[in-house]
mmCIF file with all atom_site columns, C-alpha atoms in Angstrom:
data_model
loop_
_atom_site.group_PDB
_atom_site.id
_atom_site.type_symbol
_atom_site.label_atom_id
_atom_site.label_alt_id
_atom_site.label_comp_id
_atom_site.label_asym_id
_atom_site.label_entity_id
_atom_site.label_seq_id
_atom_site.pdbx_PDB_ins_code
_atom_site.Cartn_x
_atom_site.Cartn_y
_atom_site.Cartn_z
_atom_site.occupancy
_atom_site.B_iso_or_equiv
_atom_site.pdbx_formal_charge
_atom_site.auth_seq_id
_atom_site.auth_comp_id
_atom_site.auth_asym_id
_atom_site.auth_atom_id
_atom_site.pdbx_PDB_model_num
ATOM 1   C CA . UNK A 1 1   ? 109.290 181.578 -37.168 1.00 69.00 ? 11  UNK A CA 1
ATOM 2   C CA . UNK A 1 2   ? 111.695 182.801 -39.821 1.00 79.00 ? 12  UNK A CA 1
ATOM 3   C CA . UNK A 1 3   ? 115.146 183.641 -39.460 1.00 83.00 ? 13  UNK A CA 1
ATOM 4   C CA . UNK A 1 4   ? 115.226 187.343 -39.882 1.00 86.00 ? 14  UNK A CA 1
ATOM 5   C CA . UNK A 1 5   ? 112.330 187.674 -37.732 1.00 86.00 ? 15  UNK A CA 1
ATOM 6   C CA . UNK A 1 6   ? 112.400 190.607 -35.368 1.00 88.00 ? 16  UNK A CA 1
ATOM 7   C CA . UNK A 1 7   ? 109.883 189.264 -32.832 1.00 90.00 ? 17  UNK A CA 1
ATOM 8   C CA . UNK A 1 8   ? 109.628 185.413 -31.097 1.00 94.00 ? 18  UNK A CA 1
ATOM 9   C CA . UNK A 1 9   ? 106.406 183.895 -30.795 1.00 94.00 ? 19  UNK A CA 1
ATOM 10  C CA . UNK A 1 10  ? 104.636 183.539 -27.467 1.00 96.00 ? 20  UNK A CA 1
ATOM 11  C CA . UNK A 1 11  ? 102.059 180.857 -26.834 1.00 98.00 ? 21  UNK A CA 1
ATOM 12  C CA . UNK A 1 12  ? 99.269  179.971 -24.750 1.00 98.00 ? 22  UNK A CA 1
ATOM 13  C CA . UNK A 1 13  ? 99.599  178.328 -21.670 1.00 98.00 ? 23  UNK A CA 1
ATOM 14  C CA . UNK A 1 14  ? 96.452  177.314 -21.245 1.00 98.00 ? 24  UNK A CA 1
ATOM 15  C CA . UNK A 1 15  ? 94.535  173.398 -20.809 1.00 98.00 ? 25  UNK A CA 1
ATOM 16  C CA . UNK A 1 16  ? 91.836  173.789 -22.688 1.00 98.00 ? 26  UNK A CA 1
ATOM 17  C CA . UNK A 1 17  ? 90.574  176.384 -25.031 1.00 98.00 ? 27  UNK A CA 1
ATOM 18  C CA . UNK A 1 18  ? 89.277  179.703 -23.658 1.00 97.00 ? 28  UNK A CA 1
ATOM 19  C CA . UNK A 1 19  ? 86.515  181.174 -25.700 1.00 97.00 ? 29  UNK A CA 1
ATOM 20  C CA . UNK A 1 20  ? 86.922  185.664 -26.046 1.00 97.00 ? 30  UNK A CA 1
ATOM 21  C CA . UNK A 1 21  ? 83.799  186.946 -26.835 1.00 98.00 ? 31  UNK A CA 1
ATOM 22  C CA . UNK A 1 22  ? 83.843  190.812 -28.721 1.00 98.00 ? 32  UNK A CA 1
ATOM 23  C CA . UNK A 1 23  ? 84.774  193.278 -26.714 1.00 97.00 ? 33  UNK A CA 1
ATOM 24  C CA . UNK A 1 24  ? 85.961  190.720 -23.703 1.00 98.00 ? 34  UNK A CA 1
ATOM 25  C CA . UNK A 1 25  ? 89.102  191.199 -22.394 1.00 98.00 ? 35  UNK A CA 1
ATOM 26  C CA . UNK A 1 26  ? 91.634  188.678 -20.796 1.00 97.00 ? 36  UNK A CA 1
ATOM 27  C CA . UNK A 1 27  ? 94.778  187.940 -19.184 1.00 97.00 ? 37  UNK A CA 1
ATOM 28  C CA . UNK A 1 28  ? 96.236  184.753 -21.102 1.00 98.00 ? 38  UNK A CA 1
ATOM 29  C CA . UNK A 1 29  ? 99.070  182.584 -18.988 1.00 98.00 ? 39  UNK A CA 1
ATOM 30  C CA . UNK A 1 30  ? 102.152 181.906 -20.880 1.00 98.00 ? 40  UNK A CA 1
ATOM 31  C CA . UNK A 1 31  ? 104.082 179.856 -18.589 1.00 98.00 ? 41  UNK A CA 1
ATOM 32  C CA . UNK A 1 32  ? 107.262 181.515 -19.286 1.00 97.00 ? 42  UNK A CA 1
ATOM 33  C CA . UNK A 1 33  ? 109.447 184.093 -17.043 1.00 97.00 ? 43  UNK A CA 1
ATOM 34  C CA . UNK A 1 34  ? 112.548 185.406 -18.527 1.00 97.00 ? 44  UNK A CA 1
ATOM 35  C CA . UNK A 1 35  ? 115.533 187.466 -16.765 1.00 97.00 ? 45  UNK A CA 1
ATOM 36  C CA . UNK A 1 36  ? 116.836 190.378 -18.931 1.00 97.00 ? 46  UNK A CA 1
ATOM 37  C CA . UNK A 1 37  ? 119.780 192.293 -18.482 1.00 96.00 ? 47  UNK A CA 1
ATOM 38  C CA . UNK A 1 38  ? 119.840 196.014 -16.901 1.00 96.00 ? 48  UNK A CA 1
ATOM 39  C CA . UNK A 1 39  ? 119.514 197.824 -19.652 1.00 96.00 ? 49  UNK A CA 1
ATOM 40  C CA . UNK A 1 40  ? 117.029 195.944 -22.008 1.00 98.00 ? 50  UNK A CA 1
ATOM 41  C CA . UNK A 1 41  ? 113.374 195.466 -21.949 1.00 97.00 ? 51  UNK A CA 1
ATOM 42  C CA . UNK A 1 42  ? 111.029 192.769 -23.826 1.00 97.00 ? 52  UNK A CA 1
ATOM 43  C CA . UNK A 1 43  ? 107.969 194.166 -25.716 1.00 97.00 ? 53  UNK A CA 1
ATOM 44  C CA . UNK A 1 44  ? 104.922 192.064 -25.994 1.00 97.00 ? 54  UNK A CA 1
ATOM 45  C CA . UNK A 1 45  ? 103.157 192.856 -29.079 1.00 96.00 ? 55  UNK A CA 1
ATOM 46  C CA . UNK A 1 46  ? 100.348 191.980 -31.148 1.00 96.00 ? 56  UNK A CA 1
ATOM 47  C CA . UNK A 1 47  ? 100.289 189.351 -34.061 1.00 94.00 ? 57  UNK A CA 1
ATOM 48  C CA . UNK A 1 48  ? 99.443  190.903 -36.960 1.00 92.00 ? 58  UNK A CA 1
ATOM 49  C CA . UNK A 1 49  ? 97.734  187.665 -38.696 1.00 93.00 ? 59  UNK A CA 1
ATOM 50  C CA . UNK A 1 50  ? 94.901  187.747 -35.426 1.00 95.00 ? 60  UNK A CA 1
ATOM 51  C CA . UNK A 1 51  ? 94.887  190.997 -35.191 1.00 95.00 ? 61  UNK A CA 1
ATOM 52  C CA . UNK A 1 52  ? 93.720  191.644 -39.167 1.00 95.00 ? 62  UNK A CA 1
ATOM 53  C CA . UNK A 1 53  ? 91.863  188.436 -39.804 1.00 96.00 ? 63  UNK A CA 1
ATOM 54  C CA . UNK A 1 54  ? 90.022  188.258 -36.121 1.00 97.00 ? 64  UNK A CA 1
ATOM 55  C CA . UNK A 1 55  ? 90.214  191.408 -34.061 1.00 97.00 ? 65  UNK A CA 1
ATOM 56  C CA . UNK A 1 56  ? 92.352  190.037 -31.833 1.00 97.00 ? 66  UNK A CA 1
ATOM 57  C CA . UNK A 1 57  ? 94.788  192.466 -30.537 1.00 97.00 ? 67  UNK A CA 1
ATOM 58  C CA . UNK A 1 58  ? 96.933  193.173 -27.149 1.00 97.00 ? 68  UNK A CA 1
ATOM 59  C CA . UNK A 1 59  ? 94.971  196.294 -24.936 1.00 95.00 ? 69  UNK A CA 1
ATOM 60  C CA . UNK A 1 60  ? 98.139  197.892 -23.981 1.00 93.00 ? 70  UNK A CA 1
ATOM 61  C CA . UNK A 1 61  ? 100.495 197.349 -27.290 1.00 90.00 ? 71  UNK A CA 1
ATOM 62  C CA . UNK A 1 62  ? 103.324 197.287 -26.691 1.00 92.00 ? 72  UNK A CA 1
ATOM 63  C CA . UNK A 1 63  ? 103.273 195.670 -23.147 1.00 93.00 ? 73  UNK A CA 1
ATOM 64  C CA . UNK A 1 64  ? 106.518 195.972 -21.549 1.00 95.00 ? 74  UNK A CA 1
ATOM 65  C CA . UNK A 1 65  ? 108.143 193.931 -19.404 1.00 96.00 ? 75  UNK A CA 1
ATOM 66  C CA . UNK A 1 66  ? 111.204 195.654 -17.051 1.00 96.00 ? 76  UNK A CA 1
ATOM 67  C CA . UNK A 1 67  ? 114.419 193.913 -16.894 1.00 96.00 ? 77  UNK A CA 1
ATOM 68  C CA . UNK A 1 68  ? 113.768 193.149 -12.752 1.00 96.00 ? 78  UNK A CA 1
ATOM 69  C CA . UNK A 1 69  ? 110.419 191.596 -13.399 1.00 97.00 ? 79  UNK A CA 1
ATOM 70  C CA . UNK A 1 70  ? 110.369 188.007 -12.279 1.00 96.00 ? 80  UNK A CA 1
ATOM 71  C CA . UNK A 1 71  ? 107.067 186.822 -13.284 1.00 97.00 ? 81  UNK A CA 1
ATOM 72  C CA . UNK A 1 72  ? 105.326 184.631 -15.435 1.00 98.00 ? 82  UNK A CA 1
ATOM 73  C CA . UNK A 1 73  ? 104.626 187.253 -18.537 1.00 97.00 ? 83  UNK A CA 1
ATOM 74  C CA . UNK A 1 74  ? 100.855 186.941 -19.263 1.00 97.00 ? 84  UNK A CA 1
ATOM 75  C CA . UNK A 1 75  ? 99.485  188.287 -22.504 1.00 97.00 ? 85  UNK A CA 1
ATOM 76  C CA . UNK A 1 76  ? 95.837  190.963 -22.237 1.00 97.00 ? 86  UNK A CA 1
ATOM 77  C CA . UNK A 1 77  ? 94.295  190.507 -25.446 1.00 98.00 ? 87  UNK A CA 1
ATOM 78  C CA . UNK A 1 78  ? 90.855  191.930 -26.547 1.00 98.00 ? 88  UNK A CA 1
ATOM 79  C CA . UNK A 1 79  ? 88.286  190.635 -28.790 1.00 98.00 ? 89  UNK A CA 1
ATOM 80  C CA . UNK A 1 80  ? 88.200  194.147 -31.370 1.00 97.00 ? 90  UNK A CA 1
ATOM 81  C CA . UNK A 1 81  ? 86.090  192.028 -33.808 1.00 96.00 ? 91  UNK A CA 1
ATOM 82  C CA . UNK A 1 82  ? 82.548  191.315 -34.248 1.00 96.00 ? 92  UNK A CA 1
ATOM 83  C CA . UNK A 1 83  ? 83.203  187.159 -33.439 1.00 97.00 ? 93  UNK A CA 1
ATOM 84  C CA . UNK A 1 84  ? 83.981  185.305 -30.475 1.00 98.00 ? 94  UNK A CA 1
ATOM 85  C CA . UNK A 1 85  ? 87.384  184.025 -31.147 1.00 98.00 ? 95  UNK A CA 1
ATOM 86  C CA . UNK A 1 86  ? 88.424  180.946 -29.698 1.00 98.00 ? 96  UNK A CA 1
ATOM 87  C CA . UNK A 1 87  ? 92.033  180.443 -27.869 1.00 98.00 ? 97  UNK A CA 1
ATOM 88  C CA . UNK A 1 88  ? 93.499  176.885 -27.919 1.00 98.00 ? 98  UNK A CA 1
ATOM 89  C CA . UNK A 1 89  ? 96.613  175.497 -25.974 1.00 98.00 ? 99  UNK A CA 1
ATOM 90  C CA . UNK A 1 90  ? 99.852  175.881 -27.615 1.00 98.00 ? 100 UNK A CA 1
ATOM 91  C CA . UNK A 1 91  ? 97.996  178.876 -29.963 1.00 97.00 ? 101 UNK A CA 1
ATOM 92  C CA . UNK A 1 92  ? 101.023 181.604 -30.895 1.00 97.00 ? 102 UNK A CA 1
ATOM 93  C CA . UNK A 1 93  ? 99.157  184.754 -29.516 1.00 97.00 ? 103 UNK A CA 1
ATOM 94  C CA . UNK A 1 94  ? 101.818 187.417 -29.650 1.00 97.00 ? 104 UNK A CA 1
ATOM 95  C CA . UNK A 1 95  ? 105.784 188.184 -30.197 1.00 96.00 ? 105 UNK A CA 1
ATOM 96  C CA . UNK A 1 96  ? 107.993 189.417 -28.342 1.00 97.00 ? 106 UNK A CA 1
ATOM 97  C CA . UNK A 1 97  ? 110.995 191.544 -29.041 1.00 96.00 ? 107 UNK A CA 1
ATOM 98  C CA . UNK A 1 98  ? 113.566 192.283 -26.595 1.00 97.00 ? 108 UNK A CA 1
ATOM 99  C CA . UNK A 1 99  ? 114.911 196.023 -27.183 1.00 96.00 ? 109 UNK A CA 1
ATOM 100 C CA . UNK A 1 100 ? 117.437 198.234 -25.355 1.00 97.00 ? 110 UNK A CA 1
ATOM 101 C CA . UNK A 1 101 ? 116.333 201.485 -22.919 1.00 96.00 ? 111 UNK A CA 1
ATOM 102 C CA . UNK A 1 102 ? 117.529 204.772 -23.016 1.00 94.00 ? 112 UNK A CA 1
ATOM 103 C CA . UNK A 1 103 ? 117.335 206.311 -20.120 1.00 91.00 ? 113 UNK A CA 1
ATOM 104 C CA . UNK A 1 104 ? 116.471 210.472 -19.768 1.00 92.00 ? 114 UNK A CA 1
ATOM 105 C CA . UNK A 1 105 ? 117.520 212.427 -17.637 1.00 95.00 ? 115 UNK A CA 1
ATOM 106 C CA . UNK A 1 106 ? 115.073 214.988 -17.050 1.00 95.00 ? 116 UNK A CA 1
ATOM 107 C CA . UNK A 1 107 ? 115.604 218.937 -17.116 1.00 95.00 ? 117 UNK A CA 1
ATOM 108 C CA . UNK A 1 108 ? 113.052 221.477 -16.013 1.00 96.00 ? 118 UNK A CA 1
ATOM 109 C CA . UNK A 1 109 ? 113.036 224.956 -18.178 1.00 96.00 ? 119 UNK A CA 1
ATOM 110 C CA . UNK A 1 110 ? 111.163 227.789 -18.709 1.00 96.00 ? 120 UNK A CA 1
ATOM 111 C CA . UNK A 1 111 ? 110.622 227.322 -22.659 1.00 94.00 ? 121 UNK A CA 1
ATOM 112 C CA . UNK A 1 112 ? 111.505 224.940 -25.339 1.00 92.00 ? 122 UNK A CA 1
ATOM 113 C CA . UNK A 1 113 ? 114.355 225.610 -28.467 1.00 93.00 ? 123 UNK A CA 1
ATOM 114 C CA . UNK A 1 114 ? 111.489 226.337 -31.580 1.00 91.00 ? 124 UNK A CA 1
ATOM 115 C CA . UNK A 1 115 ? 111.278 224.002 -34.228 1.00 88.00 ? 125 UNK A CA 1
ATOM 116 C CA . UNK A 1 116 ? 109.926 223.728 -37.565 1.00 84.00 ? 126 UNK A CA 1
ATOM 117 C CA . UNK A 1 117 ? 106.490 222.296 -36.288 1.00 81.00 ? 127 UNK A CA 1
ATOM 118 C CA . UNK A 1 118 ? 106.414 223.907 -33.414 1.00 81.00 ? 128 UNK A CA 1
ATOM 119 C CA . UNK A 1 119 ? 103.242 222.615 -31.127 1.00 79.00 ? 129 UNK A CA 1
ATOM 120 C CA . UNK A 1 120 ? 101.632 221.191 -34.078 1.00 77.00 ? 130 UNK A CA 1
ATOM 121 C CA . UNK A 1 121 ? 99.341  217.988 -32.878 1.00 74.00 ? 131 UNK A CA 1
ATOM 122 C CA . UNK A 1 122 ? 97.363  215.323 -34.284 1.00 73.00 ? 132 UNK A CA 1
ATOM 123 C CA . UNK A 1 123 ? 97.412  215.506 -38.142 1.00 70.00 ? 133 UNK A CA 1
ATOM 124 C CA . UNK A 1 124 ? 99.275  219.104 -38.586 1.00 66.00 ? 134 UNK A CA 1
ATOM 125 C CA . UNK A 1 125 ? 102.159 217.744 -40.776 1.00 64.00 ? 135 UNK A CA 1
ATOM 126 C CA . UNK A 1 126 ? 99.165  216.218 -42.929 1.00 62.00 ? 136 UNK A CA 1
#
């Protein structure tokens, strides 16, 4: 919506509005398909205006769509908050932002190289 912005608006594809209850789950039609080059993938992610004033959120953030998927990309939101929220045609449900992959090669060994934090989890750098 801006110039600077890093992510491009999605909307609903739908006919008439679609009602999410709390915790409800859907699959919401876009009625776009994009081709990507090898080499790139989009991320569909959340907007942060539903997502802090509803509870409306994406259930796997980010979703990510492969640069050989064909597809019409469908958004799965979830209903986090306490209110049905209500979806209407043409409604801006997420972003996306297209991003480039690395890809790893993989190496088996017997140990790691040490590091300063070591196997440290959850929380251990405070």
């Amino acid at each position: 919506m801006t110039p600077q912005a890093a992510g491009m608006d999605i909307f609903a594809a739908i006919e008439h509005p679609i009602s999410l209850s709390s915790g409800e789950i859907i699959l919401v039609p876009t009625g776009i398909a994009i081709a990507l080059p090898p080499g790139f993938e989009a991320q569909v992610r959340p907007r942060s205006g539903l997502a802090t004033q509803y509870g409306v959120t994406l259930i796997n953030s980010p979703g990510t769509i492969d640069a050989d998927y064909r597809g019409e990309i469908k958004v799965a939101l979830i209903n986090l908050g306490k209110n049905t929220y209500t979806i209407h045609p043409g409604e801006r449900i997420a972003q996306l932002v297209i991003a480039p992959v690395i890809k790893a090669e993989w190496e088996i060994v017997s140990e790691l190289p040490p590091s300063q934090r070591g196997s440290g989890g959850f929380g251990h750098t405070g």
